[in-house]
Structure formats: structure tokens, C-alpha cells
GROMACS .gro file of N, CA and C in nm:
model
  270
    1UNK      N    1 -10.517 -12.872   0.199
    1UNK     CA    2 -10.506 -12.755   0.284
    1UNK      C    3 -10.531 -12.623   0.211
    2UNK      N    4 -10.561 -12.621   0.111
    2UNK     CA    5 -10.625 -12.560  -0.005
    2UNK      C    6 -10.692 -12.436   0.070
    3UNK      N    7 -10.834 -12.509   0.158
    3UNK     CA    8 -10.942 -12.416   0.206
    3UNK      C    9 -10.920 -12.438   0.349
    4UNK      N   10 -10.867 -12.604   0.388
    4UNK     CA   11 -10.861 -12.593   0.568
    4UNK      C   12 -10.759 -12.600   0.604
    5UNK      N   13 -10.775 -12.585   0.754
    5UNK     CA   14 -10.656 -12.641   0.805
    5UNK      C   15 -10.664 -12.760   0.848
    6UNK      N   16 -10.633 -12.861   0.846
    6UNK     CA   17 -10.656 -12.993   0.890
    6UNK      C   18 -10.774 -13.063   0.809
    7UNK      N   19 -10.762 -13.061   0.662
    7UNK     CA   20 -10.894 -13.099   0.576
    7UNK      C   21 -10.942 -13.221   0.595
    8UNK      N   22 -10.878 -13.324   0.685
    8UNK     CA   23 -10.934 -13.451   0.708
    8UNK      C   24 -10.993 -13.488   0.811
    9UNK      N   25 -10.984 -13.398   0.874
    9UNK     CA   26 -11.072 -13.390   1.032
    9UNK      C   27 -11.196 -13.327   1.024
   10UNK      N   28 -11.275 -13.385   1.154
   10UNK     CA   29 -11.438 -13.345   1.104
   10UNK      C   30 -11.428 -13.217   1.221
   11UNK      N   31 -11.462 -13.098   1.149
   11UNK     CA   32 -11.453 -12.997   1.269
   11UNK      C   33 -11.560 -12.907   1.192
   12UNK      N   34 -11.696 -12.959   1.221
   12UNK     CA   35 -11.829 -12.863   1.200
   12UNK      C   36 -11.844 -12.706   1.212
   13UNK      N   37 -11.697 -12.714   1.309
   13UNK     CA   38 -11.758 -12.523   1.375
   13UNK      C   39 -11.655 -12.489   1.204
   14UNK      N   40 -11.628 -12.545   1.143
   14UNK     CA   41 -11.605 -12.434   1.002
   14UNK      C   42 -11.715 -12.362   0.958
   15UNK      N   43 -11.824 -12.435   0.978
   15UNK     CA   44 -11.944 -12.391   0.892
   15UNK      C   45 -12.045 -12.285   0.986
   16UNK      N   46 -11.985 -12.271   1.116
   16UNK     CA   47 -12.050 -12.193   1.233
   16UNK      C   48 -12.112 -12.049   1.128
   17UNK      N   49 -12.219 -12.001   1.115
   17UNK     CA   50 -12.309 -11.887   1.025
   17UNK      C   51 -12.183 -11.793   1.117
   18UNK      N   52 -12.122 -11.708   1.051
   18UNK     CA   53 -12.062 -11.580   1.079
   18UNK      C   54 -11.931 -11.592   1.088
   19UNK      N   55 -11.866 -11.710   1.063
   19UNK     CA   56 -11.739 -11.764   1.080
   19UNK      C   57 -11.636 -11.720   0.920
   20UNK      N   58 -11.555 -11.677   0.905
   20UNK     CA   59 -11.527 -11.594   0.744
   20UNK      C   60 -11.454 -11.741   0.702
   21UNK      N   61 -11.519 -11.816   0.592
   21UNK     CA   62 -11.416 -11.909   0.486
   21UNK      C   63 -11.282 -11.838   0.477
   22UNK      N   64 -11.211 -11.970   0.442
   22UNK     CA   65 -11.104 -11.903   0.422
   22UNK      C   66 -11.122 -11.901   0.226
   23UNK      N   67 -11.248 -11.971   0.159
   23UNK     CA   68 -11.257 -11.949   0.047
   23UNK      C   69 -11.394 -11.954   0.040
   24UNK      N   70 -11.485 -11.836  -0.088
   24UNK     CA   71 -11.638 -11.860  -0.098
   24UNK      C   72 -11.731 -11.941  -0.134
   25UNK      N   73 -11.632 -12.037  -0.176
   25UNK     CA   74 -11.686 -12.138  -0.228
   25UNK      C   75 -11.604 -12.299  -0.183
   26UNK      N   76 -11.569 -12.309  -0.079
   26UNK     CA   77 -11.490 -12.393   0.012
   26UNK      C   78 -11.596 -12.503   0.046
   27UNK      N   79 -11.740 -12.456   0.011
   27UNK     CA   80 -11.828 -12.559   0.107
   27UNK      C   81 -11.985 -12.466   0.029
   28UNK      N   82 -12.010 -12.568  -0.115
   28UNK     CA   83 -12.092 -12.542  -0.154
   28UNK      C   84 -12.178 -12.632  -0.215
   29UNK      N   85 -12.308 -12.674  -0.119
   29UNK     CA   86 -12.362 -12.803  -0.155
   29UNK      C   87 -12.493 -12.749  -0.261
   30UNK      N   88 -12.525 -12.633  -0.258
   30UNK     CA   89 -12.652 -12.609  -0.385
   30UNK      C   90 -12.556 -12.549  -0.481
   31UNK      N   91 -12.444 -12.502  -0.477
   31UNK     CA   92 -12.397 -12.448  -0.634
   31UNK      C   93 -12.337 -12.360  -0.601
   32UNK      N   94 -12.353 -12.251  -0.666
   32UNK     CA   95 -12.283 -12.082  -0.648
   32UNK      C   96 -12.340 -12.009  -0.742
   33UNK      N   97 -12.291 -11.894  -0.735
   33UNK     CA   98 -12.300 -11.801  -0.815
   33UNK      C   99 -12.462 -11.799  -0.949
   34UNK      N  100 -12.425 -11.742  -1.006
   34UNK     CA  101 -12.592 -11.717  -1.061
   34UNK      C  102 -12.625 -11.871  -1.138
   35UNK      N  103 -12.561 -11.971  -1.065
   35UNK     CA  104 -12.640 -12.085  -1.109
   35UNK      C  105 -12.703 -12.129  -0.959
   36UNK      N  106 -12.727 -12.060  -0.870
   36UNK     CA  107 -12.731 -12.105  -0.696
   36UNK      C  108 -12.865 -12.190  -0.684
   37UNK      N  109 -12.867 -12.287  -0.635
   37UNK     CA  110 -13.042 -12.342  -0.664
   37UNK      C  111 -13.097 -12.271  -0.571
   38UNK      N  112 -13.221 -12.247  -0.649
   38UNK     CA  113 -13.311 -12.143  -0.557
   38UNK      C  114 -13.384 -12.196  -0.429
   39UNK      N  115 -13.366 -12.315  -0.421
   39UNK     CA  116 -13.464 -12.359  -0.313
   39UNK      C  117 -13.316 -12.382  -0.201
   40UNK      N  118 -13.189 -12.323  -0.190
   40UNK     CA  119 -13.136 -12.424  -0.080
   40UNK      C  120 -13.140 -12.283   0.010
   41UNK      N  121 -13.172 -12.180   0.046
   41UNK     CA  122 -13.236 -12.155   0.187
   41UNK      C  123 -13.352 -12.200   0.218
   42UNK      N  124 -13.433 -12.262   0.177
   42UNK     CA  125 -13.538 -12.306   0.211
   42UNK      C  126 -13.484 -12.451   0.234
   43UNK      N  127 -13.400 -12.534   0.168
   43UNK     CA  128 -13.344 -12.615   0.247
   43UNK      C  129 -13.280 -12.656   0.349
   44UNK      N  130 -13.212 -12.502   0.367
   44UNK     CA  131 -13.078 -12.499   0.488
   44UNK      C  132 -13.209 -12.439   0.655
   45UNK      N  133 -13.323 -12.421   0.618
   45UNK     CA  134 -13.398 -12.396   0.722
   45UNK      C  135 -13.504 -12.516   0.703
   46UNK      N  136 -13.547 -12.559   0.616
   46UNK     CA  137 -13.589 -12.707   0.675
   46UNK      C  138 -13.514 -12.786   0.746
   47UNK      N  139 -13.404 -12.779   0.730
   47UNK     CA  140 -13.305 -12.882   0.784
   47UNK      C  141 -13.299 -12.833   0.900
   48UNK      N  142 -13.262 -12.739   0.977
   48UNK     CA  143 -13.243 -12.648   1.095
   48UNK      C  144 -13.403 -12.683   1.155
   49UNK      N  145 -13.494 -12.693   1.125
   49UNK     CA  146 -13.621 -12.714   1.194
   49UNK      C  147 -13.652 -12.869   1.232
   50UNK      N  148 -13.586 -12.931   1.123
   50UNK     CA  149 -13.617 -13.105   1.128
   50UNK      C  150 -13.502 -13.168   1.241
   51UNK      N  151 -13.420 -13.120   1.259
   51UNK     CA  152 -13.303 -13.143   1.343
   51UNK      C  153 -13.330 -13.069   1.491
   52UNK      N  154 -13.382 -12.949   1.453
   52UNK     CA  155 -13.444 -12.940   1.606
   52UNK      C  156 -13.540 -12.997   1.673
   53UNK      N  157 -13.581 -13.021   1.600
   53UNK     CA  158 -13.775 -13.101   1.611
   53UNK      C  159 -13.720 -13.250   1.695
   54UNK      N  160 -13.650 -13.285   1.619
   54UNK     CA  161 -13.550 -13.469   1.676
   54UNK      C  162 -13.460 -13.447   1.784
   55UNK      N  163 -13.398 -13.337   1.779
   55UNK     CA  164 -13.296 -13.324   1.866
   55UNK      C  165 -13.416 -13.317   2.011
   56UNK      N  166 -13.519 -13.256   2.010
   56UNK     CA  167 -13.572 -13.170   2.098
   56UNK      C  168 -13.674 -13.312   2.162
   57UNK      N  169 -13.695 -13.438   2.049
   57UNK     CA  170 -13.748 -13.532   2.093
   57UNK      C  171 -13.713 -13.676   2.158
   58UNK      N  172 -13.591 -13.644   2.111
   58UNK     CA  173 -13.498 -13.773   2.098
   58UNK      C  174 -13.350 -13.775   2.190
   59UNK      N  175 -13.311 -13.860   2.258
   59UNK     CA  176 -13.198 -13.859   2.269
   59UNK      C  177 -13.074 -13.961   2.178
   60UNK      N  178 -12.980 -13.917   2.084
   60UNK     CA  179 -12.903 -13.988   1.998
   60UNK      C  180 -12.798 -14.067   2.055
   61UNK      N  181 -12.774 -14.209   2.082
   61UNK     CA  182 -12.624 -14.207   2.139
   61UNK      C  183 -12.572 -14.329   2.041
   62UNK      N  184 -12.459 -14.258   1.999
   62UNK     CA  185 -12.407 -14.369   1.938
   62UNK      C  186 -12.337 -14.544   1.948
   63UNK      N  187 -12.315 -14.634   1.868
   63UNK     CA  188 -12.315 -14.756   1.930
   63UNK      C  189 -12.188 -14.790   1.907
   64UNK      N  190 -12.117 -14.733   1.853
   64UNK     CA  191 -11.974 -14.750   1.857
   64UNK      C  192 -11.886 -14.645   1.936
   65UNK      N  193 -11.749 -14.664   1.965
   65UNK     CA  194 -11.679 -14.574   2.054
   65UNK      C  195 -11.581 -14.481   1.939
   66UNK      N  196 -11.576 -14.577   1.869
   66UNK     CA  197 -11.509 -14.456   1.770
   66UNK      C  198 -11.551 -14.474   1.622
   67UNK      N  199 -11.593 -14.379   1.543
   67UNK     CA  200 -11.594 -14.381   1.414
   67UNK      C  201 -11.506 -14.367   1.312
   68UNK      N  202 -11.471 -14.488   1.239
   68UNK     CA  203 -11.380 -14.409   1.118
   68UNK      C  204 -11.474 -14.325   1.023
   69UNK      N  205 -11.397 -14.262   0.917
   69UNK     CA  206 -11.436 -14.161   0.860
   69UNK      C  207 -11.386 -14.196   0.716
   70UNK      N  208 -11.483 -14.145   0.596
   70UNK     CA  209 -11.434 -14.176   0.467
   70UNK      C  210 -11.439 -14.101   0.370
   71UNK      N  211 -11.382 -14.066   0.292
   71UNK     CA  212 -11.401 -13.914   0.217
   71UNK      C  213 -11.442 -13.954   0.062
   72UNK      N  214 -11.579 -13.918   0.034
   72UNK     CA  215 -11.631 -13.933  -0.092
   72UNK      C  216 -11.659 -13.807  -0.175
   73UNK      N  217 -11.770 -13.805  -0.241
   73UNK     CA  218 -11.805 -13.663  -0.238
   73UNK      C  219 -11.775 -13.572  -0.097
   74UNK      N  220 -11.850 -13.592   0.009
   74UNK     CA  221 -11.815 -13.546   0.117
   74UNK      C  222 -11.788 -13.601   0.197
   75UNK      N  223 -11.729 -13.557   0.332
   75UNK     CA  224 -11.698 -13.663   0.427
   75UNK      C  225 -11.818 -13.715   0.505
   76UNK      N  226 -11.804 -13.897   0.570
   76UNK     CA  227 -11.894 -13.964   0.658
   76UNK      C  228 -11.869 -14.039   0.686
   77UNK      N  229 -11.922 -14.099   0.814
   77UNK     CA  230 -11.875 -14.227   0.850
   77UNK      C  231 -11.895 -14.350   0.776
   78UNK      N  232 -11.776 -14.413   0.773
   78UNK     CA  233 -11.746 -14.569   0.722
   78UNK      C  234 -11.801 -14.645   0.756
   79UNK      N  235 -11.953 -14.695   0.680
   79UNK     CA  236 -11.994 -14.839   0.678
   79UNK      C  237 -12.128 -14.754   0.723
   80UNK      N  238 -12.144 -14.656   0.764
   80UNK     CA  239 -12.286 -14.539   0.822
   80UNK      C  240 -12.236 -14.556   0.990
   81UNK      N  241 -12.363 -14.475   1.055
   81UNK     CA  242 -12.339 -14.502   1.185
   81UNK      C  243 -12.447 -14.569   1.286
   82UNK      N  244 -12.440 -14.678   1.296
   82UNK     CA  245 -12.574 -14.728   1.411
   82UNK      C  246 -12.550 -14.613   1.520
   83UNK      N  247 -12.702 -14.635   1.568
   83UNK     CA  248 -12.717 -14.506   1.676
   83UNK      C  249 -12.825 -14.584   1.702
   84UNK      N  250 -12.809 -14.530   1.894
   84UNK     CA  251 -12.930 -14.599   1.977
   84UNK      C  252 -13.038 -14.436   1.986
   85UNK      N  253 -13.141 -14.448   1.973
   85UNK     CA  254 -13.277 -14.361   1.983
   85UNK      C  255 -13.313 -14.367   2.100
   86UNK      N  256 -13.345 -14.283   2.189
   86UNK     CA  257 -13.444 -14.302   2.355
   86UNK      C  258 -13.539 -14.185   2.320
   87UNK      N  259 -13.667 -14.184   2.354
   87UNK     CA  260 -13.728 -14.117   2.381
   87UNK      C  261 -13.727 -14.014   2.465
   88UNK      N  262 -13.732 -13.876   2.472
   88UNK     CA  263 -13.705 -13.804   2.580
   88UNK      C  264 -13.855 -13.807   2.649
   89UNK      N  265 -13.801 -13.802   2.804
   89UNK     CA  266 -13.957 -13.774   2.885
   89UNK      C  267 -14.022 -13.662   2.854
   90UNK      N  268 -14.168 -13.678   2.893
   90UNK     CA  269 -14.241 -13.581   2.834
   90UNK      C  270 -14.216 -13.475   2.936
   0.00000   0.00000   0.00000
């Protein structure tokens, strides 16, 4: 409880762009400070384009009803997650 409130729960809107950490470095996957890798805005907007691109093609539904969750480096689901793919109509 360091940086969250409820650090074992998956609650994405922490990372909502404009939302204030409760620490600056609470959630830092290229680094920090003047060691920051130079390419992760160019990563954090590839990613934002590749996820829209799928989202915008695809419909995701998952094949289980509930996921457990496992905390490694970061958190994810236990064992991965099968997911059914549909094509969206054109």
C-alpha cells in the first residue's frame, strides 16, 4: 500500500494520462530519471495505435468467467488468458 490503495487488484484507471500518482515512480516500465529509455514514448504510442487498430478490428471475448491473477514482475493472468477473436463486420 506503499503507492496503492488496494495493490492487488487490477484497476487500470491508475494509469488514466492526467490522473496524479500517488508516487513518480509507482509505475515505471522504461526506467526514470536521466537513465529514461529514449524510445518508450515512441513505445507508449505504438502501443496506443496497435491496440486501436485490433480493438477497431476485432471483437475480444474472453473464455473463461473469471481470471485469477498472479504477481510477478508485474501483474497477469494465471496460466495467460484464452480469448475468443470475431471479426468485426465490415
Amino acid at each position: 500500500p506503499a503507492f496503492w490503495e488496494n495493490p492487488m487488484e487490477f484497476q487500470p484507471e491508475r494509469f488514466r494520462e492526467g490522473k496524479k500518482n500517488s508516487h513518480g515512480y509507482a509505475y515505471f516500465p522504461f526506467g526514470g530519471g536521466p537513465r529514461l529509455c529514449i524510445g518508450a514514448d515512441f513505445a507508449m504510442m505504438e502501443s496506443i495505435i496497435i491496440l486501436s487498430a485490433l480493438v477497431s478490428r476485432f471483437e475480444f471475448e474472453s473464455v473463461q468467467d473469471e481470471v485469477s491473477m498472479e504477481l510477478l514482475i508485474t501483474l497477469r493472468p494465471a496460466g495467460g488468458m484464452p480469448m475468443k477473436i470475431h471479426k468485426r463486420p465490415d
